[in-house]
Amino acid sequence: MSRVGTTERPLRVAVVGAGPAGFYAAAAFLEQTEVAIEVDMLDRLPTPYGLVRGGVAPDRPKMKSVTRLYEKSAEHPNFSFFGNVELGRDVSVGDLLVCYDQVLYAIGNEADRRMGIPGEHLTGCTPAAVFVGWYNGHPDYRSARVDLSCRRVAVVGNGNVALDVARILARSPEELRVTDIAEHALSALCDSRVEEIVVLGRRGPLQASFTPAELRELTELRAARVQISAEELALDETSRAQHDRARPRDPRRQNVELLTKIARSTPPRARRTIRLRFLVSPLELLGDERGSVRAIRLEHNRLVEQRDGSLGAVGTGQVEDLDAGWVLVSIGRRGRSTPGLPFDEQLGVVANIDGRVVDLETRAIRPNQYCAGWARSGPRGLIATSKVASAEVVARMLADAARGSVMEADRGGRAALESLLRDKGVRYVTFEDWKVIDRVEIQRGLARGAPRSKLVAIPEMLDLVEMKRRGW
Ligand code: NAP
């Protein structure tokens, strides 16, 4: 009988990715009592929390408070954090499979979806994720080119990220200063000349994928008003029938009701306007002589029922040019291929069946490799949604181990990974090291009344950790 899972020989699991999906998986492992377990979490950044730190908007402190739960897992004696360790650069899939019994990839979706239209290469066409990373102080995007000197910004897409970026562009300096927004972004946004943000949905108001709470918040901004044209808000026959059939608490129905209320109201003049447009698709970005965006060409759409019963946007041939000096593309994310991991190009996720990694061609299960979160399913759901999904994958991992999928071979786990990283000269960051960064950020935030002011450069973080280790 296998000893794996006993106190003498715990089940050794590596979780790659310290975002919500990774932390919910860690919690599920650490809370169960059937199997003795060691969980080691790796992240390519020196800081934990993935999208909660680098994606959730700075004006969402409540949503960010979920990190307190993650911290509880991180402080569990059977948990270790290895920050600044990148899969594919510092360690390979093969390395992890030598060190650990099971590996869970919770590596999120790090690539942007493209519109595939002419002019997308022009200066001033930016994936929303770049802007989000820039204002959140993500090291990858701290030097992104963000030019807020134009009067109008167009945001393509009708999801919560589109509303996040519109809201941050519309907020006043006073509102932003007390958030954990990165210093460089705060200073640029304080000087912003943007007056109008136009959010472009290709389908109608009932098909928008943003949620009512996020929509309502736009109406509560201090320095901005929301405008919607009654004409674009009118529902076609099928949408009207779907709306009337929907339960009152259905978010799409709530969206339509709120949008109607906004369209009927006359908000007072404000420094900025957020205009919500529907039934328009980008056809092309038009550039000026310097190769910068000057306008976005839109085609008006109508909705047509698809084979699966959903309503799709079809162009009517009516075209309009909307002047805009900056275009933010917020049409969703996809995964990025990682060396050694089978990647489903079509779906943009790690190839998997129910969270078990599979071979791309044969669909045969690759033993002891799993994926969770957006790496498994693509970018959908709210942070809390990933809790159930991660727990489900953990249950499968434990069931597979109980069925004997894990060999009793000597897997060095934590000690083996530490020695491998040392041999390769990787400066990894422990959870205690992160707490040093955390304390410094909180301290720096005090000056402006913010919960924290983030360090945004990896060398700066590593130097701070080094200084602390040497007792300086
Ligand atoms: P999303 O909800 O999938 O929205 C993507 C939007 O892009 C949809 O409106 C989609 O329209 C549109 N789109 C796709 N391709 C397009 C194209 N070629 N041209 C024009 N429009 C196009 O994605 P997201 O906004 O990136 O959000 C990702 C996930 O994170 C969601 O689950 C979201 O709820 C979550 N999130 C939550 C919060 C929050 O809770 N506050 C904040 C941010 C993100 P169609 O519907 O017509 O395809």
Short mmCIF file of C-alpha atoms and ligand atoms in Angstrom, two decimals:
data_model
loop_
_atom_site.label_atom_id
_atom_site.label_comp_id
_atom_site.label_asym_id
_atom_site.label_seq_id
_atom_site.Cartn_x
_atom_site.Cartn_y
_atom_site.Cartn_z
CA MET A 1 0.00 0.00 0.00
CA SER A 2 1.25 3.49 -0.90
CA ARG A 3 2.51 5.67 1.92
CA VAL A 4 1.93 8.83 -0.13
CA GLY A 5 -0.35 11.11 1.86
CA THR A 6 0.94 10.10 5.28
CA THR A 7 2.80 12.36 7.70
CA GLU A 8 6.06 10.53 6.89
CA ARG A 9 5.47 10.91 3.14
CA PRO A 10 3.02 13.75 2.45
CA LEU A 11 1.47 14.24 -0.98
CA ARG A 12 3.66 16.91 -2.56
CA VAL A 13 1.81 19.33 -4.77
CA ALA A 14 3.07 22.31 -6.78
CA VAL A 15 0.56 25.02 -7.66
CA VAL A 16 1.78 27.30 -10.43
CA GLY A 17 0.16 30.74 -10.23
CA ALA A 18 -0.62 32.73 -7.08
CA GLY A 19 -3.90 34.22 -8.27
CA PRO A 20 -7.41 33.43 -6.95
CA ALA A 21 -7.63 30.03 -8.67
CA GLY A 22 -4.27 28.96 -7.21
CA PHE A 23 -5.07 30.21 -3.72
CA TYR A 24 -8.54 28.64 -3.66
CA ALA A 25 -6.94 25.35 -4.69
CA ALA A 26 -4.34 25.72 -1.92
CA ALA A 27 -7.11 26.35 0.62
CA ALA A 28 -8.99 23.26 -0.54
CA PHE A 29 -5.85 21.13 -0.13
CA LEU A 30 -4.98 22.54 3.27
CA GLU A 31 -8.49 22.37 4.69
CA GLN A 32 -9.05 18.68 3.91
CA THR A 33 -8.00 16.18 6.58
CA GLU A 34 -7.85 12.88 4.65
CA VAL A 35 -4.35 13.25 3.29
CA ALA A 36 -1.15 14.77 4.68
CA ILE A 37 -0.12 17.34 2.14
CA GLU A 38 2.55 19.90 1.27
CA VAL A 39 1.57 22.72 -1.07
CA ASP A 40 4.22 24.83 -2.78
CA MET A 41 3.02 27.78 -4.84
CA LEU A 42 5.12 29.37 -7.57
CA ASP A 43 4.54 32.69 -9.28
CA ARG A 44 6.52 34.52 -11.92
CA LEU A 45 6.14 37.78 -9.97
CA PRO A 46 7.70 38.39 -6.55
CA THR A 47 4.22 39.38 -5.34
CA PRO A 48 1.28 37.03 -4.79
CA TYR A 49 -2.47 37.39 -5.62
CA GLY A 50 -2.41 37.55 -9.44
CA LEU A 51 -5.45 39.35 -10.80
CA VAL A 52 -6.53 40.59 -7.37
CA ARG A 53 -3.39 42.73 -7.27
CA GLY A 54 -2.81 43.33 -10.99
CA GLY A 55 -6.34 43.23 -12.43
CA VAL A 56 -9.01 44.27 -9.92
CA ALA A 57 -9.52 48.03 -10.22
CA PRO A 58 -7.87 50.18 -7.52
CA ASP A 59 -11.23 51.63 -6.48
CA ARG A 60 -12.41 48.15 -5.42
CA PRO A 61 -10.90 47.73 -1.92
CA LYS A 62 -13.67 45.37 -0.82
CA MET A 63 -12.98 42.98 -3.67
CA LYS A 64 -9.27 43.07 -2.82
CA SER A 65 -9.91 42.20 0.84
CA VAL A 66 -10.24 38.57 -0.28
CA THR A 67 -6.43 38.45 0.00
CA ARG A 68 -6.86 38.11 3.78
CA LEU A 69 -8.28 34.63 3.14
CA TYR A 70 -5.39 33.81 0.80
CA GLU A 71 -2.97 35.01 3.45
CA LYS A 72 -4.43 32.49 5.89
CA SER A 73 -3.54 29.65 3.51
CA ALA A 74 -0.10 31.14 2.94
CA GLU A 75 0.60 31.12 6.67
CA HIS A 76 -0.30 27.43 7.01
CA PRO A 77 2.80 25.43 8.04
CA ASN A 78 2.36 23.08 5.08
CA PHE A 79 2.42 25.90 2.52
CA SER A 80 5.36 27.64 0.86
CA PHE A 81 5.54 30.48 -1.63
CA PHE A 82 8.19 30.75 -4.34
CA GLY A 83 7.80 34.16 -5.99
CA ASN A 84 9.85 35.42 -8.93
CA VAL A 85 9.98 31.90 -10.36
CA GLU A 86 8.71 31.60 -13.89
CA LEU A 87 7.57 28.34 -15.43
CA GLY A 88 9.37 27.93 -18.75
CA ARG A 89 12.19 30.32 -17.74
CA ASP A 90 13.40 29.32 -14.26
CA VAL A 91 11.81 25.90 -13.95
CA SER A 92 10.44 23.54 -16.58
CA VAL A 93 7.39 21.32 -16.51
CA GLY A 94 9.85 18.40 -16.35
CA ASP A 95 11.59 19.89 -13.27
CA LEU A 96 8.27 20.18 -11.44
CA LEU A 97 7.26 16.64 -12.31
CA VAL A 98 10.55 15.38 -10.88
CA CYS A 99 10.10 17.33 -7.63
CA TYR A 100 6.35 16.92 -7.05
CA ASP A 101 3.70 14.21 -7.06
CA GLN A 102 1.14 16.45 -8.74
CA VAL A 103 1.29 19.82 -10.48
CA LEU A 104 -1.62 22.22 -10.82
CA TYR A 105 -1.34 25.02 -13.38
CA ALA A 106 -3.39 28.06 -12.39
CA ILE A 107 -1.59 30.39 -14.76
CA GLY A 108 -4.56 32.46 -15.89
CA ASN A 109 -4.96 34.11 -19.28
CA GLU A 110 -2.04 36.37 -20.06
CA ALA A 111 -2.63 37.21 -23.72
CA ASP A 112 -5.06 39.64 -25.33
CA ARG A 113 -7.67 38.85 -27.92
CA ARG A 114 -7.28 40.85 -31.12
CA MET A 115 -10.03 42.51 -33.14
CA GLY A 116 -8.43 41.46 -36.44
CA ILE A 117 -9.25 44.71 -38.22
CA PRO A 118 -7.09 47.16 -40.22
CA GLY A 119 -5.33 49.81 -38.15
CA GLU A 120 -5.00 47.71 -34.98
CA HIS A 121 -1.21 48.29 -35.14
CA LEU A 122 -1.54 52.10 -34.90
CA THR A 123 -0.12 53.97 -31.93
CA GLY A 124 -2.99 54.66 -29.59
CA CYS A 125 -4.67 51.27 -29.99
CA THR A 126 -4.03 49.53 -26.68
CA PRO A 127 -5.35 46.30 -25.15
CA ALA A 128 -7.37 47.20 -22.05
CA ALA A 129 -5.22 44.74 -20.09
CA VAL A 130 -2.18 46.97 -20.70
CA PHE A 131 -3.98 50.00 -19.29
CA VAL A 132 -5.27 47.92 -16.36
CA GLY A 133 -1.77 46.56 -15.66
CA TRP A 134 -0.33 50.07 -15.96
CA TYR A 135 -2.70 51.66 -13.42
CA ASN A 136 -2.36 48.67 -11.11
CA GLY A 137 1.44 48.87 -11.07
CA HIS A 138 1.99 45.47 -12.71
CA PRO A 139 5.75 45.30 -13.44
CA ASP A 140 5.12 44.19 -17.07
CA TYR A 141 3.20 47.35 -17.89
CA ARG A 142 4.74 50.06 -15.74
CA SER A 143 6.38 51.61 -18.81
CA ALA A 144 3.38 51.23 -21.13
CA ARG A 145 2.70 54.18 -23.41
CA VAL A 146 -0.46 55.84 -22.07
CA ASP A 147 -1.26 59.18 -23.65
CA LEU A 148 -4.15 60.98 -21.97
CA SER A 149 -3.85 64.15 -24.03
CA CYS A 150 -6.81 63.38 -26.30
CA ARG A 151 -10.39 64.52 -25.74
CA ARG A 152 -12.17 61.27 -26.55
CA VAL A 153 -11.30 57.65 -25.75
CA ALA A 154 -13.17 54.74 -27.35
CA VAL A 155 -13.45 51.48 -25.41
CA VAL A 156 -14.32 48.43 -27.51
CA GLY A 157 -16.25 45.72 -25.64
CA ASN A 158 -19.15 45.49 -23.27
CA GLY A 159 -17.83 43.50 -20.33
CA ASN A 160 -16.84 44.44 -16.78
CA VAL A 161 -13.28 45.24 -17.84
CA ALA A 162 -14.63 47.83 -20.32
CA LEU A 163 -16.58 49.45 -17.47
CA ASP A 164 -13.55 49.27 -15.15
CA VAL A 165 -11.34 51.18 -17.58
CA ALA A 166 -14.09 53.70 -18.39
CA ARG A 167 -14.66 54.31 -14.67
CA ILE A 168 -10.97 54.80 -13.89
CA LEU A 169 -10.63 57.23 -16.82
CA ALA A 170 -13.65 59.16 -15.51
CA ARG A 171 -12.70 59.35 -11.85
CA SER A 172 -11.46 62.60 -10.32
CA PRO A 173 -7.94 62.91 -8.85
CA GLU A 174 -9.49 63.13 -5.35
CA GLU A 175 -11.27 59.79 -5.87
CA LEU A 176 -8.15 58.11 -7.26
CA ARG A 177 -5.65 59.44 -4.74
CA VAL A 178 -7.10 57.37 -1.86
CA THR A 179 -6.93 54.10 -3.81
CA ASP A 180 -3.91 51.83 -4.29
CA ILE A 181 -3.45 53.05 -7.88
CA ALA A 182 0.21 53.15 -9.00
CA GLU A 183 1.91 56.53 -8.46
CA HIS A 184 2.81 56.94 -12.17
CA ALA A 185 -0.82 56.33 -13.15
CA LEU A 186 -2.17 58.69 -10.51
CA SER A 187 0.04 61.48 -11.72
CA ALA A 188 -0.86 60.90 -15.40
CA LEU A 189 -4.58 60.61 -14.67
CA CYS A 190 -4.49 63.83 -12.62
CA ASP A 191 -3.28 65.61 -15.79
CA SER A 192 -5.68 63.78 -18.10
CA ARG A 193 -7.43 65.88 -20.76
CA VAL A 194 -9.96 63.17 -21.55
CA GLU A 195 -13.52 64.53 -21.57
CA GLU A 196 -15.48 61.71 -23.13
CA ILE A 197 -15.24 57.93 -22.89
CA VAL A 198 -17.36 56.02 -25.39
CA VAL A 199 -18.00 52.35 -24.60
CA LEU A 200 -18.86 50.35 -27.72
CA GLY A 201 -21.01 47.21 -27.51
CA ARG A 202 -21.43 45.18 -30.70
CA ARG A 203 -24.74 43.69 -29.55
CA GLY A 204 -27.70 45.22 -27.72
CA PRO A 205 -28.26 46.22 -24.09
CA LEU A 206 -29.75 42.83 -23.17
CA GLN A 207 -26.62 41.06 -24.45
CA ALA A 208 -24.10 43.22 -22.59
CA SER A 209 -21.86 41.09 -20.39
CA PHE A 210 -21.19 43.69 -17.68
CA THR A 211 -23.04 43.24 -14.39
CA PRO A 212 -25.67 45.57 -12.84
CA ALA A 213 -23.57 46.57 -9.80
CA GLU A 214 -20.73 47.71 -12.08
CA LEU A 215 -23.17 49.60 -14.32
CA ARG A 216 -24.83 51.30 -11.31
CA GLU A 217 -21.47 52.47 -10.07
CA LEU A 218 -20.92 54.48 -13.25
CA THR A 219 -23.93 56.58 -12.30
CA GLU A 220 -22.41 57.36 -8.90
CA LEU A 221 -19.17 58.93 -10.10
CA ARG A 222 -18.45 62.40 -8.74
CA ALA A 223 -17.00 63.96 -11.86
CA ALA A 224 -18.81 62.15 -14.67
CA ARG A 225 -22.25 61.56 -16.10
CA VAL A 226 -23.52 58.65 -18.19
CA GLN A 227 -25.39 59.11 -21.45
CA ILE A 228 -27.18 56.58 -23.65
CA SER A 229 -29.21 57.19 -26.78
CA ALA A 230 -32.81 56.00 -26.49
CA GLU A 231 -32.62 54.76 -30.09
CA GLU A 232 -29.79 52.29 -29.42
CA LEU A 233 -31.50 51.15 -26.26
CA ALA A 234 -34.68 50.01 -28.05
CA LEU A 235 -34.95 46.21 -27.89
CA ASP A 236 -35.61 44.16 -31.00
CA GLU A 237 -38.54 41.75 -30.86
CA THR A 238 -36.56 38.67 -29.74
CA SER A 239 -34.61 40.58 -27.07
CA ARG A 240 -37.87 42.10 -25.82
CA ALA A 241 -39.41 38.62 -25.50
CA GLN A 242 -36.27 37.31 -23.72
CA HIS A 243 -36.30 40.31 -21.40
CA ASP A 244 -39.97 39.84 -20.52
CA ARG A 245 -39.46 36.12 -19.85
CA ALA A 246 -36.41 36.71 -17.63
CA ARG A 247 -36.80 36.69 -13.85
CA PRO A 248 -36.66 40.14 -12.20
CA ARG A 249 -33.27 39.35 -10.65
CA ASP A 250 -31.73 38.23 -13.94
CA PRO A 251 -28.67 40.50 -14.33
CA ARG A 252 -29.35 41.13 -18.03
CA ARG A 253 -32.89 42.23 -17.27
CA GLN A 254 -31.59 44.43 -14.44
CA ASN A 255 -29.05 45.96 -16.86
CA VAL A 256 -31.79 46.90 -19.32
CA GLU A 257 -33.90 48.43 -16.58
CA LEU A 258 -31.01 50.46 -15.26
CA LEU A 259 -29.92 51.56 -18.73
CA THR A 260 -33.48 52.71 -19.46
CA LYS A 261 -33.51 54.71 -16.25
CA ILE A 262 -30.19 56.34 -17.16
CA ALA A 263 -31.39 57.15 -20.70
CA ARG A 264 -34.50 58.86 -19.30
CA SER A 265 -32.66 60.92 -16.69
CA THR A 266 -31.00 64.28 -17.25
CA PRO A 267 -27.81 64.14 -15.21
CA PRO A 268 -26.21 67.48 -14.30
CA ARG A 269 -23.28 68.68 -16.38
CA ALA A 270 -20.02 67.08 -15.34
CA ARG A 271 -16.36 67.32 -16.24
CA ARG A 272 -16.52 64.01 -18.08
CA THR A 273 -19.12 61.99 -19.97
CA ILE A 274 -19.28 58.21 -20.31
CA ARG A 275 -21.33 57.38 -23.39
CA LEU A 276 -22.63 53.81 -23.66
CA ARG A 277 -23.26 52.79 -27.26
CA PHE A 278 -24.84 49.59 -28.52
CA LEU A 279 -25.13 47.71 -31.81
CA VAL A 280 -21.89 49.02 -33.30
CA SER A 281 -18.80 47.05 -34.40
CA PRO A 282 -15.34 48.41 -35.14
CA LEU A 283 -14.50 48.02 -38.83
CA GLU A 284 -11.17 49.85 -39.00
CA LEU A 285 -8.96 52.25 -37.06
CA LEU A 286 -8.06 55.37 -38.98
CA GLY A 287 -4.64 56.92 -38.46
CA ASP A 288 -3.09 60.33 -38.90
CA GLU A 289 0.14 61.16 -40.74
CA ARG A 290 2.20 60.20 -37.63
CA GLY A 291 0.70 56.72 -37.47
CA SER A 292 -1.51 57.45 -34.47
CA VAL A 293 -5.19 56.63 -34.11
CA ARG A 294 -7.47 59.55 -35.01
CA ALA A 295 -10.83 57.78 -35.42
CA ILE A 296 -12.59 54.45 -35.27
CA ARG A 297 -14.84 53.40 -38.15
CA LEU A 298 -17.97 51.69 -36.88
CA GLU A 299 -20.63 49.68 -38.61
CA HIS A 300 -24.14 49.67 -37.19
CA ASN A 301 -25.52 46.23 -36.42
CA ARG A 302 -28.80 44.42 -36.10
CA LEU A 303 -29.33 41.23 -34.12
CA VAL A 304 -29.96 37.94 -35.84
CA GLU A 305 -30.88 34.66 -34.16
CA GLN A 306 -28.10 32.06 -34.37
CA ARG A 307 -28.48 28.26 -34.62
CA ASP A 308 -27.89 27.93 -30.87
CA GLY A 309 -30.72 30.39 -30.12
CA SER A 310 -28.41 33.27 -29.14
CA LEU A 311 -28.54 36.63 -30.88
CA GLY A 312 -25.51 37.59 -32.99
CA ALA A 313 -24.53 40.98 -34.43
CA VAL A 314 -24.76 41.40 -38.20
CA GLY A 315 -23.66 44.61 -39.99
CA THR A 316 -26.34 46.73 -41.66
CA GLY A 317 -23.89 48.46 -44.00
CA GLN A 318 -24.43 51.81 -42.25
CA VAL A 319 -21.01 53.20 -41.35
CA GLU A 320 -19.92 56.03 -39.07
CA ASP A 321 -16.50 57.49 -38.16
CA LEU A 322 -16.07 58.33 -34.49
CA ASP A 323 -13.14 60.62 -33.71
CA ALA A 324 -11.01 59.20 -30.90
CA GLY A 325 -7.38 59.74 -29.95
CA TRP A 326 -7.10 56.52 -28.01
CA VAL A 327 -8.78 53.13 -28.47
CA LEU A 328 -8.81 50.62 -25.65
CA VAL A 329 -9.61 47.10 -26.76
CA SER A 330 -11.50 45.21 -24.08
CA ILE A 331 -12.77 42.10 -25.82
CA GLY A 332 -11.50 39.40 -23.46
CA ARG A 333 -8.32 37.45 -22.80
CA ARG A 334 -6.80 34.13 -23.74
CA GLY A 335 -4.06 31.93 -22.38
CA ARG A 336 -0.49 31.99 -23.59
CA SER A 337 1.31 28.84 -24.65
CA THR A 338 3.88 27.62 -22.10
CA PRO A 339 6.80 25.35 -23.07
CA GLY A 340 6.05 21.77 -22.15
CA LEU A 341 2.31 22.30 -21.67
CA PRO A 342 -0.21 21.27 -24.33
CA PHE A 343 -2.07 24.41 -25.38
CA ASP A 344 -5.43 24.47 -27.13
CA GLU A 345 -4.96 27.35 -29.62
CA GLN A 346 -8.62 27.45 -30.53
CA LEU A 347 -9.92 27.82 -26.97
CA GLY A 348 -6.84 29.67 -25.67
CA VAL A 349 -6.53 27.37 -22.63
CA VAL A 350 -4.31 24.53 -21.38
CA ALA A 351 -5.63 21.42 -23.15
CA ASN A 352 -7.70 19.62 -20.51
CA ILE A 353 -10.70 17.51 -19.75
CA ASP A 354 -12.39 18.64 -16.53
CA GLY A 355 -9.12 20.11 -15.27
CA ARG A 356 -6.96 17.08 -16.12
CA VAL A 357 -4.26 18.08 -18.60
CA VAL A 358 -4.51 16.06 -21.80
CA ASP A 359 -2.37 15.47 -24.84
CA LEU A 360 -3.42 17.79 -27.65
CA GLU A 361 -3.73 15.18 -30.38
CA THR A 362 -4.71 11.97 -28.61
CA ARG A 363 -6.65 13.64 -25.74
CA ALA A 364 -4.95 11.08 -23.46
CA ILE A 365 -4.61 12.25 -19.87
CA ARG A 366 -1.12 13.40 -18.87
CA PRO A 367 -0.88 11.86 -15.39
CA ASN A 368 -0.49 14.10 -12.37
CA GLN A 369 -0.90 17.37 -14.28
CA TYR A 370 -3.97 19.54 -13.78
CA CYS A 371 -5.19 23.05 -14.48
CA ALA A 372 -7.65 25.40 -12.82
CA GLY A 373 -9.15 28.86 -13.15
CA TRP A 374 -8.99 30.74 -16.44
CA ALA A 375 -6.10 28.52 -17.61
CA ARG A 376 -8.69 25.72 -17.62
CA SER A 377 -11.87 27.45 -18.71
CA GLY A 378 -11.01 30.79 -20.30
CA PRO A 379 -11.86 34.22 -18.90
CA ARG A 380 -15.24 33.88 -17.34
CA GLY A 381 -16.86 34.34 -13.97
CA LEU A 382 -16.12 36.49 -10.96
CA ILE A 383 -13.31 35.91 -8.44
CA ALA A 384 -15.59 34.00 -6.10
CA THR A 385 -16.65 31.67 -8.93
CA SER A 386 -13.16 30.23 -9.10
CA LYS A 387 -13.46 28.96 -5.52
CA VAL A 388 -15.91 26.20 -6.42
CA ALA A 389 -14.11 25.42 -9.68
CA SER A 390 -10.70 25.09 -7.98
CA ALA A 391 -12.14 22.92 -5.19
CA GLU A 392 -13.58 20.66 -7.87
CA VAL A 393 -10.17 20.14 -9.50
CA VAL A 394 -8.56 19.54 -6.10
CA ALA A 395 -11.18 16.86 -5.36
CA ARG A 396 -10.22 15.18 -8.67
CA MET A 397 -6.52 15.39 -7.81
CA LEU A 398 -7.09 13.78 -4.43
CA ALA A 399 -9.35 11.11 -5.92
CA ASP A 400 -6.71 10.29 -8.58
CA ALA A 401 -4.03 10.05 -5.88
CA ALA A 402 -6.28 7.78 -3.81
CA ARG A 403 -6.73 5.57 -6.89
CA GLY A 404 -2.96 5.17 -7.06
CA SER A 405 -2.02 7.64 -9.81
CA VAL A 406 0.93 8.86 -7.73
CA MET A 407 4.04 6.69 -7.56
CA GLU A 408 5.77 6.30 -4.22
CA ALA A 409 9.04 7.34 -5.84
CA ASP A 410 11.10 9.78 -3.85
CA ARG A 411 9.93 13.24 -4.79
CA GLY A 412 12.05 15.87 -3.11
CA GLY A 413 9.25 18.47 -3.02
CA ARG A 414 10.18 21.75 -1.39
CA ALA A 415 13.80 20.87 -0.58
CA ALA A 416 14.40 19.68 -4.15
CA LEU A 417 12.88 22.83 -5.64
CA GLU A 418 14.93 25.05 -3.32
CA SER A 419 18.13 23.29 -4.32
CA LEU A 420 17.22 23.47 -8.03
CA LEU A 421 16.55 27.22 -7.79
CA ARG A 422 19.76 27.79 -5.87
CA ASP A 423 21.75 25.85 -8.50
CA LYS A 424 20.20 27.96 -11.25
CA GLY A 425 20.85 31.19 -9.34
CA VAL A 426 17.16 32.15 -9.21
CA ARG A 427 16.44 34.84 -6.59
CA TYR A 428 13.13 33.50 -5.30
CA VAL A 429 10.91 35.35 -2.88
CA THR A 430 9.28 33.61 0.09
CA PHE A 431 5.99 34.64 1.67
CA GLU A 432 7.91 36.28 4.51
CA ASP A 433 9.86 38.27 1.94
CA TRP A 434 6.59 39.34 0.33
CA LYS A 435 5.39 40.55 3.75
CA VAL A 436 8.40 42.89 3.79
CA ILE A 437 7.33 44.34 0.42
CA ASP A 438 3.74 44.49 1.70
CA ARG A 439 4.68 46.49 4.79
CA VAL A 440 6.77 48.96 2.79
CA GLU A 441 3.92 49.51 0.31
CA ILE A 442 1.41 50.09 3.09
CA GLN A 443 3.77 52.56 4.74
CA ARG A 444 4.32 54.42 1.45
CA GLY A 445 0.55 54.69 0.92
CA LEU A 446 0.01 56.56 4.19
CA ALA A 447 1.34 59.83 2.74
CA ARG A 448 -1.57 60.08 0.31
CA GLY A 449 -4.22 58.39 2.47
CA ALA A 450 -4.16 55.25 0.30
CA PRO A 451 -4.20 51.62 1.47
CA ARG A 452 -0.80 51.16 -0.22
CA SER A 453 1.51 52.61 -2.83
CA LYS A 454 2.88 49.73 -4.87
CA LEU A 455 6.45 48.97 -5.80
CA VAL A 456 6.29 48.47 -9.55
CA ALA A 457 9.77 47.30 -10.57
CA ILE A 458 10.93 43.74 -9.87
CA PRO A 459 14.60 44.72 -9.19
CA GLU A 460 13.39 47.25 -6.62
CA MET A 461 11.37 44.53 -4.87
CA LEU A 462 14.26 42.06 -4.94
CA ASP A 463 16.71 44.62 -3.60
CA LEU A 464 14.37 45.44 -0.73
CA VAL A 465 14.08 41.74 0.13
CA GLU A 466 17.84 41.33 -0.06
CA MET A 467 18.44 44.31 2.22
CA LYS A 468 16.00 42.93 4.78
CA ARG A 469 17.63 39.48 4.65
CA ARG A 470 21.03 41.05 5.33
CA GLY A 471 19.50 42.99 8.20
CA TRP A 472 20.14 46.41 6.65
P1 NAP B 1 -16.24 39.63 -21.23
O1 NAP B 1 -17.16 39.77 -20.10
O2 NAP B 1 -16.18 38.33 -21.93
O3 NAP B 1 -16.61 40.76 -22.29
C1 NAP B 1 -16.00 40.82 -23.54
C2 NAP B 1 -16.80 41.77 -24.42
O4 NAP B 1 -16.11 41.93 -25.64
C3 NAP B 1 -18.20 41.28 -24.77
O5 NAP B 1 -19.07 42.36 -24.68
C4 NAP B 1 -18.04 40.82 -26.23
O6 NAP B 1 -19.21 40.95 -26.99
C5 NAP B 1 -17.03 41.82 -26.72
N1 NAP B 1 -16.34 41.40 -27.91
C6 NAP B 1 -15.68 40.22 -28.11
N2 NAP B 1 -15.12 40.21 -29.34
C7 NAP B 1 -15.42 41.41 -29.90
C8 NAP B 1 -15.12 42.01 -31.15
N3 NAP B 1 -14.38 41.38 -32.05
N4 NAP B 1 -15.60 43.25 -31.40
C9 NAP B 1 -16.34 43.89 -30.49
N5 NAP B 1 -16.66 43.40 -29.28
C10 NAP B 1 -16.20 42.16 -29.00
O7 NAP B 1 -14.72 39.94 -20.84
P2 NAP B 1 -14.07 40.97 -19.79
O8 NAP B 1 -14.79 42.23 -19.72
O9 NAP B 1 -12.65 40.96 -20.20
O10 NAP B 1 -14.21 40.22 -18.40
C11 NAP B 1 -13.63 38.92 -18.17
C12 NAP B 1 -14.22 38.32 -16.90
O11 NAP B 1 -13.75 39.05 -15.77
C13 NAP B 1 -15.73 38.37 -16.86
O12 NAP B 1 -16.20 37.20 -16.26
C14 NAP B 1 -16.00 39.57 -15.98
O13 NAP B 1 -17.25 39.56 -15.33
C15 NAP B 1 -14.84 39.47 -14.98
N6 NAP B 1 -14.59 40.78 -14.37
C16 NAP B 1 -15.31 41.12 -13.28
C17 NAP B 1 -15.17 42.37 -12.70
C18 NAP B 1 -16.00 42.74 -11.51
O14 NAP B 1 -16.60 41.88 -10.90
N7 NAP B 1 -16.07 43.99 -11.15
C19 NAP B 1 -14.27 43.28 -13.23
C20 NAP B 1 -13.54 42.92 -14.36
C21 NAP B 1 -13.72 41.66 -14.93
P3 NAP B 1 -20.15 39.66 -27.30
O15 NAP B 1 -20.89 39.41 -26.02
O16 NAP B 1 -20.99 40.12 -28.41
O17 NAP B 1 -19.22 38.53 -27.65
#
